[in-house]
mmCIF file with all atom_site columns, C-alpha atoms in Angstrom:
data_model
loop_
_atom_site.group_PDB
_atom_site.id
_atom_site.type_symbol
_atom_site.label_atom_id
_atom_site.label_alt_id
_atom_site.label_comp_id
_atom_site.label_asym_id
_atom_site.label_entity_id
_atom_site.label_seq_id
_atom_site.pdbx_PDB_ins_code
_atom_site.Cartn_x
_atom_site.Cartn_y
_atom_site.Cartn_z
_atom_site.occupancy
_atom_site.B_iso_or_equiv
_atom_site.pdbx_formal_charge
_atom_site.auth_seq_id
_atom_site.auth_comp_id
_atom_site.auth_asym_id
_atom_site.auth_atom_id
_atom_site.pdbx_PDB_model_num
ATOM 1   C CA . MET A 1 1   ? 3.033  -4.903  5.685  1.00 89.00 ? 1   MET A CA 1
ATOM 2   C CA . GLN A 1 2   ? 6.544  -4.521  4.328  1.00 94.00 ? 2   GLN A CA 1
ATOM 3   C CA . VAL A 1 3   ? 9.747  -6.931  5.069  1.00 96.00 ? 3   VAL A CA 1
ATOM 4   C CA . THR A 1 4   ? 11.372 -3.473  6.374  1.00 96.00 ? 4   THR A CA 1
ATOM 5   C CA . ASP A 1 5   ? 8.939  -3.859  9.245  1.00 95.00 ? 5   ASP A CA 1
ATOM 6   C CA . ILE A 1 6   ? 9.787  -7.537  10.614 1.00 95.00 ? 6   ILE A CA 1
ATOM 7   C CA . MET A 1 7   ? 12.825 -8.390  9.200  1.00 95.00 ? 7   MET A CA 1
ATOM 8   C CA . SER A 1 8   ? 15.736 -8.995  11.907 1.00 93.00 ? 8   SER A CA 1
ATOM 9   C CA . THR A 1 9   ? 18.306 -6.641  11.575 1.00 93.00 ? 9   THR A CA 1
ATOM 10  C CA . PRO A 1 10  ? 21.622 -6.656  11.766 1.00 94.00 ? 10  PRO A CA 1
ATOM 11  C CA . PRO A 1 11  ? 21.688 -9.715  9.716  1.00 95.00 ? 11  PRO A CA 1
ATOM 12  C CA . VAL A 1 12  ? 23.846 -12.365 11.499 1.00 97.00 ? 12  VAL A CA 1
ATOM 13  C CA . THR A 1 13  ? 26.972 -12.855 9.037  1.00 97.00 ? 13  THR A CA 1
ATOM 14  C CA . VAL A 1 14  ? 30.246 -15.285 9.289  1.00 98.00 ? 14  VAL A CA 1
ATOM 15  C CA . GLU A 1 15  ? 33.113 -14.906 6.739  1.00 97.00 ? 15  GLU A CA 1
ATOM 16  C CA . ALA A 1 16  ? 33.674 -17.669 3.881  1.00 96.00 ? 16  ALA A CA 1
ATOM 17  C CA . GLU A 1 17  ? 37.026 -18.796 5.503  1.00 96.00 ? 17  GLU A CA 1
ATOM 18  C CA . ALA A 1 18  ? 35.229 -20.051 8.744  1.00 97.00 ? 18  ALA A CA 1
ATOM 19  C CA . THR A 1 19  ? 34.433 -23.332 9.895  1.00 96.00 ? 19  THR A CA 1
ATOM 20  C CA . LEU A 1 20  ? 31.176 -25.086 10.788 1.00 96.00 ? 20  LEU A CA 1
ATOM 21  C CA . TYR A 1 21  ? 32.267 -24.640 14.146 1.00 96.00 ? 21  TYR A CA 1
ATOM 22  C CA . GLU A 1 22  ? 32.870 -21.237 14.293 1.00 97.00 ? 22  GLU A CA 1
ATOM 23  C CA . THR A 1 23  ? 29.831 -20.984 12.406 1.00 97.00 ? 23  THR A CA 1
ATOM 24  C CA . ILE A 1 24  ? 27.951 -22.924 15.224 1.00 97.00 ? 24  ILE A CA 1
ATOM 25  C CA . ALA A 1 25  ? 29.653 -20.438 18.051 1.00 97.00 ? 25  ALA A CA 1
ATOM 26  C CA . VAL A 1 26  ? 28.271 -17.306 15.891 1.00 97.00 ? 26  VAL A CA 1
ATOM 27  C CA . MET A 1 27  ? 24.900 -19.105 15.617 1.00 97.00 ? 27  MET A CA 1
ATOM 28  C CA . LEU A 1 28  ? 24.503 -19.747 19.322 1.00 97.00 ? 28  LEU A CA 1
ATOM 29  C CA . GLU A 1 29  ? 26.128 -16.042 20.372 1.00 97.00 ? 29  GLU A CA 1
ATOM 30  C CA . HIS A 1 30  ? 23.022 -14.737 18.502 1.00 96.00 ? 30  HIS A CA 1
ATOM 31  C CA . SER A 1 31  ? 20.167 -17.142 19.302 1.00 94.00 ? 31  SER A CA 1
ATOM 32  C CA . VAL A 1 32  ? 19.400 -18.007 15.671 1.00 94.00 ? 32  VAL A CA 1
ATOM 33  C CA . GLY A 1 33  ? 19.192 -20.743 13.243 1.00 93.00 ? 33  GLY A CA 1
ATOM 34  C CA . SER A 1 34  ? 20.952 -19.231 10.224 1.00 95.00 ? 34  SER A CA 1
ATOM 35  C CA . ALA A 1 35  ? 23.608 -16.882 8.975  1.00 97.00 ? 35  ALA A CA 1
ATOM 36  C CA . VAL A 1 36  ? 24.486 -15.275 5.957  1.00 97.00 ? 36  VAL A CA 1
ATOM 37  C CA . VAL A 1 37  ? 27.818 -16.045 4.631  1.00 97.00 ? 37  VAL A CA 1
ATOM 38  C CA . VAL A 1 38  ? 30.098 -13.385 3.181  1.00 96.00 ? 38  VAL A CA 1
ATOM 39  C CA . ASP A 1 39  ? 33.547 -12.649 1.305  1.00 93.00 ? 39  ASP A CA 1
ATOM 40  C CA . GLU A 1 40  ? 33.188 -9.148  0.515  1.00 88.00 ? 40  GLU A CA 1
ATOM 41  C CA . TRP A 1 41  ? 29.596 -9.275  -0.242 1.00 91.00 ? 41  TRP A CA 1
ATOM 42  C CA . MET A 1 42  ? 26.894 -12.383 0.281  1.00 94.00 ? 42  MET A CA 1
ATOM 43  C CA . VAL A 1 43  ? 28.192 -15.690 -1.294 1.00 95.00 ? 43  VAL A CA 1
ATOM 44  C CA . GLY A 1 44  ? 25.764 -18.343 0.669  1.00 96.00 ? 44  GLY A CA 1
ATOM 45  C CA . VAL A 1 45  ? 23.183 -19.057 3.393  1.00 96.00 ? 45  VAL A CA 1
ATOM 46  C CA . ILE A 1 46  ? 23.891 -21.803 5.943  1.00 97.00 ? 46  ILE A CA 1
ATOM 47  C CA . THR A 1 47  ? 21.577 -23.380 8.361  1.00 95.00 ? 47  THR A CA 1
ATOM 48  C CA . ARG A 1 48  ? 21.450 -25.714 11.328 1.00 93.00 ? 48  ARG A CA 1
ATOM 49  C CA . SER A 1 49  ? 20.012 -28.193 8.830  1.00 92.00 ? 49  SER A CA 1
ATOM 50  C CA . ASP A 1 50  ? 22.906 -27.655 6.388  1.00 94.00 ? 50  ASP A CA 1
ATOM 51  C CA . ILE A 1 51  ? 25.584 -28.111 9.178  1.00 95.00 ? 51  ILE A CA 1
ATOM 52  C CA . LEU A 1 52  ? 24.391 -31.256 10.620 1.00 93.00 ? 52  LEU A CA 1
ATOM 53  C CA . ARG A 1 53  ? 23.803 -32.192 6.582  1.00 93.00 ? 53  ARG A CA 1
ATOM 54  C CA . ALA A 1 54  ? 27.432 -31.300 6.140  1.00 93.00 ? 54  ALA A CA 1
ATOM 55  C CA . ALA A 1 55  ? 29.017 -32.530 9.316  1.00 91.00 ? 55  ALA A CA 1
ATOM 56  C CA . TYR A 1 56  ? 27.393 -36.217 8.763  1.00 92.00 ? 56  TYR A CA 1
ATOM 57  C CA . ALA A 1 57  ? 28.745 -36.236 5.134  1.00 91.00 ? 57  ALA A CA 1
ATOM 58  C CA . ALA A 1 58  ? 32.293 -34.971 5.861  1.00 88.00 ? 58  ALA A CA 1
ATOM 59  C CA . GLY A 1 59  ? 32.660 -37.579 8.968  1.00 86.00 ? 59  GLY A CA 1
ATOM 60  C CA . ASP A 1 60  ? 35.100 -35.038 10.258 1.00 86.00 ? 60  ASP A CA 1
ATOM 61  C CA . GLU A 1 61  ? 35.975 -32.596 12.939 1.00 88.00 ? 61  GLU A CA 1
ATOM 62  C CA . LEU A 1 62  ? 33.385 -29.649 13.181 1.00 90.00 ? 62  LEU A CA 1
ATOM 63  C CA . ASP A 1 63  ? 36.838 -27.205 13.175 1.00 91.00 ? 63  ASP A CA 1
ATOM 64  C CA . SER A 1 64  ? 38.240 -28.857 9.914  1.00 92.00 ? 64  SER A CA 1
ATOM 65  C CA . ILE A 1 65  ? 35.146 -28.513 7.981  1.00 94.00 ? 65  ILE A CA 1
ATOM 66  C CA . PRO A 1 66  ? 34.904 -25.060 5.798  1.00 95.00 ? 66  PRO A CA 1
ATOM 67  C CA . VAL A 1 67  ? 31.475 -22.888 6.171  1.00 96.00 ? 67  VAL A CA 1
ATOM 68  C CA . THR A 1 68  ? 31.503 -23.218 2.212  1.00 95.00 ? 68  THR A CA 1
ATOM 69  C CA . ARG A 1 69  ? 30.770 -26.572 2.093  1.00 94.00 ? 69  ARG A CA 1
ATOM 70  C CA . GLY A 1 70  ? 27.702 -26.690 4.124  1.00 93.00 ? 70  GLY A CA 1
ATOM 71  C CA . MET A 1 71  ? 26.160 -23.345 3.058  1.00 96.00 ? 71  MET A CA 1
ATOM 72  C CA . SER A 1 72  ? 23.625 -22.834 0.071  1.00 93.00 ? 72  SER A CA 1
ATOM 73  C CA . ASP A 1 73  ? 25.226 -20.768 -2.431 1.00 92.00 ? 73  ASP A CA 1
ATOM 74  C CA . ASP A 1 74  ? 22.064 -20.216 -4.687 1.00 92.00 ? 74  ASP A CA 1
ATOM 75  C CA . VAL A 1 75  ? 20.729 -17.299 -2.617 1.00 94.00 ? 75  VAL A CA 1
ATOM 76  C CA . VAL A 1 76  ? 17.336 -15.350 -3.112 1.00 95.00 ? 76  VAL A CA 1
ATOM 77  C CA . THR A 1 77  ? 17.185 -11.873 -1.536 1.00 96.00 ? 77  THR A CA 1
ATOM 78  C CA . THR A 1 78  ? 14.624 -9.435  -1.049 1.00 97.00 ? 78  THR A CA 1
ATOM 79  C CA . LYS A 1 79  ? 14.098 -5.506  -0.691 1.00 97.00 ? 79  LYS A CA 1
ATOM 80  C CA . PRO A 1 80  ? 13.099 -3.951  2.261  1.00 97.00 ? 80  PRO A CA 1
ATOM 81  C CA . GLU A 1 81  ? 10.235 -2.679  0.709  1.00 97.00 ? 81  GLU A CA 1
ATOM 82  C CA . THR A 1 82  ? 8.692  -5.947  -0.501 1.00 96.00 ? 82  THR A CA 1
ATOM 83  C CA . SER A 1 83  ? 5.296  -7.399  0.894  1.00 94.00 ? 83  SER A CA 1
ATOM 84  C CA . ILE A 1 84  ? 4.915  -9.963  3.333  1.00 92.00 ? 84  ILE A CA 1
ATOM 85  C CA . ARG A 1 85  ? 2.923  -11.932 0.892  1.00 89.00 ? 85  ARG A CA 1
ATOM 86  C CA . HIS A 1 86  ? 5.558  -11.220 -1.940 1.00 94.00 ? 86  HIS A CA 1
ATOM 87  C CA . ALA A 1 87  ? 8.311  -12.279 0.125  1.00 93.00 ? 87  ALA A CA 1
ATOM 88  C CA . LEU A 1 88  ? 6.202  -15.529 1.378  1.00 89.00 ? 88  LEU A CA 1
ATOM 89  C CA . GLU A 1 89  ? 5.407  -16.269 -2.459 1.00 90.00 ? 89  GLU A CA 1
ATOM 90  C CA . LEU A 1 90  ? 9.709  -15.950 -3.132 1.00 93.00 ? 90  LEU A CA 1
ATOM 91  C CA . MET A 1 91  ? 9.577  -18.655 -0.304 1.00 92.00 ? 91  MET A CA 1
ATOM 92  C CA . ARG A 1 92  ? 7.379  -20.792 -1.556 1.00 88.00 ? 92  ARG A CA 1
ATOM 93  C CA . ALA A 1 93  ? 8.508  -20.543 -5.069 1.00 92.00 ? 93  ALA A CA 1
ATOM 94  C CA . HIS A 1 94  ? 12.087 -21.143 -3.985 1.00 93.00 ? 94  HIS A CA 1
ATOM 95  C CA . ASP A 1 95  ? 11.444 -23.971 -1.148 1.00 90.00 ? 95  ASP A CA 1
ATOM 96  C CA . ILE A 1 96  ? 13.364 -21.561 1.174  1.00 91.00 ? 96  ILE A CA 1
ATOM 97  C CA . LYS A 1 97  ? 12.035 -20.115 4.724  1.00 91.00 ? 97  LYS A CA 1
ATOM 98  C CA . LYS A 1 98  ? 14.870 -17.166 5.079  1.00 94.00 ? 98  LYS A CA 1
ATOM 99  C CA . LEU A 1 99  ? 15.213 -14.515 2.550  1.00 96.00 ? 99  LEU A CA 1
ATOM 100 C CA . PRO A 1 100 ? 18.265 -12.175 2.820  1.00 97.00 ? 100 PRO A CA 1
ATOM 101 C CA . VAL A 1 101 ? 17.253 -8.475  2.753  1.00 97.00 ? 101 VAL A CA 1
ATOM 102 C CA . VAL A 1 102 ? 19.350 -6.209  0.496  1.00 97.00 ? 102 VAL A CA 1
ATOM 103 C CA . ASP A 1 103 ? 19.228 -2.592  -0.240 1.00 95.00 ? 103 ASP A CA 1
ATOM 104 C CA . ASP A 1 104 ? 21.211 -1.315  -3.000 1.00 91.00 ? 104 ASP A CA 1
ATOM 105 C CA . LEU A 1 105 ? 24.225 -3.297  -2.226 1.00 87.00 ? 105 LEU A CA 1
ATOM 106 C CA . ASP A 1 106 ? 23.743 -3.577  1.008  1.00 93.00 ? 106 ASP A CA 1
ATOM 107 C CA . LEU A 1 107 ? 22.795 -6.995  3.267  1.00 96.00 ? 107 LEU A CA 1
ATOM 108 C CA . VAL A 1 108 ? 20.734 -5.421  5.547  1.00 97.00 ? 108 VAL A CA 1
ATOM 109 C CA . GLY A 1 109 ? 18.658 -8.066  7.286  1.00 97.00 ? 109 GLY A CA 1
ATOM 110 C CA . VAL A 1 110 ? 16.719 -11.210 7.141  1.00 97.00 ? 110 VAL A CA 1
ATOM 111 C CA . VAL A 1 111 ? 13.625 -12.113 6.898  1.00 96.00 ? 111 VAL A CA 1
ATOM 112 C CA . THR A 1 112 ? 12.260 -15.737 7.865  1.00 92.00 ? 112 THR A CA 1
ATOM 113 C CA . ALA A 1 113 ? 9.234  -17.918 8.301  1.00 87.00 ? 113 ALA A CA 1
ATOM 114 C CA . THR A 1 114 ? 9.384  -17.129 11.896 1.00 86.00 ? 114 THR A CA 1
ATOM 115 C CA . ASP A 1 115 ? 9.602  -13.499 11.700 1.00 89.00 ? 115 ASP A CA 1
ATOM 116 C CA . ILE A 1 116 ? 6.324  -13.558 9.624  1.00 88.00 ? 116 ILE A CA 1
ATOM 117 C CA . ALA A 1 117 ? 4.913  -16.079 12.123 1.00 84.00 ? 117 ALA A CA 1
ATOM 118 C CA . ARG A 1 118 ? 5.291  -13.703 14.741 1.00 85.00 ? 118 ARG A CA 1
ATOM 119 C CA . HIS A 1 119 ? 3.332  -10.751 12.973 1.00 81.00 ? 119 HIS A CA 1
ATOM 120 C CA . GLN A 1 120 ? 1.557  -12.763 10.248 1.00 75.00 ? 120 GLN A CA 1
ATOM 121 C CA . PRO A 1 121 ? 0.601  -16.338 11.652 1.00 71.00 ? 121 PRO A CA 1
ATOM 122 C CA . GLU A 1 122 ? -2.061 -16.539 8.704  1.00 70.00 ? 122 GLU A CA 1
ATOM 123 C CA . ARG A 1 123 ? 0.356  -16.034 6.107  1.00 64.00 ? 123 ARG A CA 1
ATOM 124 C CA . VAL A 1 124 ? 2.634  -18.975 7.473  1.00 62.00 ? 124 VAL A CA 1
ATOM 125 C CA . ARG A 1 125 ? -0.147 -21.252 7.110  1.00 66.00 ? 125 ARG A CA 1
ATOM 126 C CA . GLU A 1 126 ? -0.054 -20.585 3.307  1.00 63.00 ? 126 GLU A CA 1
ATOM 127 C CA . LEU A 1 127 ? 3.538  -21.169 3.151  1.00 62.00 ? 127 LEU A CA 1
ATOM 128 C CA . GLN A 1 128 ? 3.286  -24.319 5.528  1.00 65.00 ? 128 GLN A CA 1
ATOM 129 C CA . SER A 1 129 ? 0.896  -26.031 2.903  1.00 66.00 ? 129 SER A CA 1
ATOM 130 C CA . ALA A 1 130 ? 3.161  -24.871 -0.084 1.00 61.00 ? 130 ALA A CA 1
ATOM 131 C CA . ILE A 1 131 ? 6.912  -25.880 1.238  1.00 58.00 ? 131 ILE A CA 1
ATOM 132 C CA . GLU A 1 132 ? 6.948  -29.745 1.708  1.00 55.00 ? 132 GLU A CA 1
ATOM 133 C CA . ARG A 1 133 ? 9.799  -31.002 4.282  1.00 54.00 ? 133 ARG A CA 1
ATOM 134 C CA . ARG A 1 134 ? 12.698 -32.474 2.685  1.00 50.00 ? 134 ARG A CA 1
ATOM 135 C CA . ASP A 1 135 ? 13.441 -34.406 5.902  1.00 50.00 ? 135 ASP A CA 1
ATOM 136 C CA . ASP A 1 136 ? 12.993 -34.289 9.894  1.00 51.00 ? 136 ASP A CA 1
ATOM 137 C CA . TRP A 1 137 ? 16.065 -32.211 9.820  1.00 54.00 ? 137 TRP A CA 1
ATOM 138 C CA . THR A 1 138 ? 14.826 -29.169 7.542  1.00 51.00 ? 138 THR A CA 1
ATOM 139 C CA . ASP A 1 139 ? 14.511 -26.478 9.317  1.00 50.00 ? 139 ASP A CA 1
#
């Protein structure tokens, strides 16, 4: 099975100029726990946990905190033809649970540990045993 078989499409994105408030609205609208941050190209990924950390650290109104303050900018990507096993190995190696999927230079989807759990739960157990939770807010 390949990433293309289970990835979420289209990818949920927010512009790099967005605030955390706007990012939360997009994530709630699409019922997702993360979004890819774009500025002509992918510049980061932000999760619910990232938003909580950034809001707490800033101690300010969510509509005044830029999404770039909370996002991870060291984005690890994969390709649609990548095997599920290899995608999990990437997640394990980089201690992440979400991989944007790119085809040439196009962002075409996102594959998450949750997507894999729906289709291959035995693979997720491998990932869970390898990734240590950083804190109770990590998702």
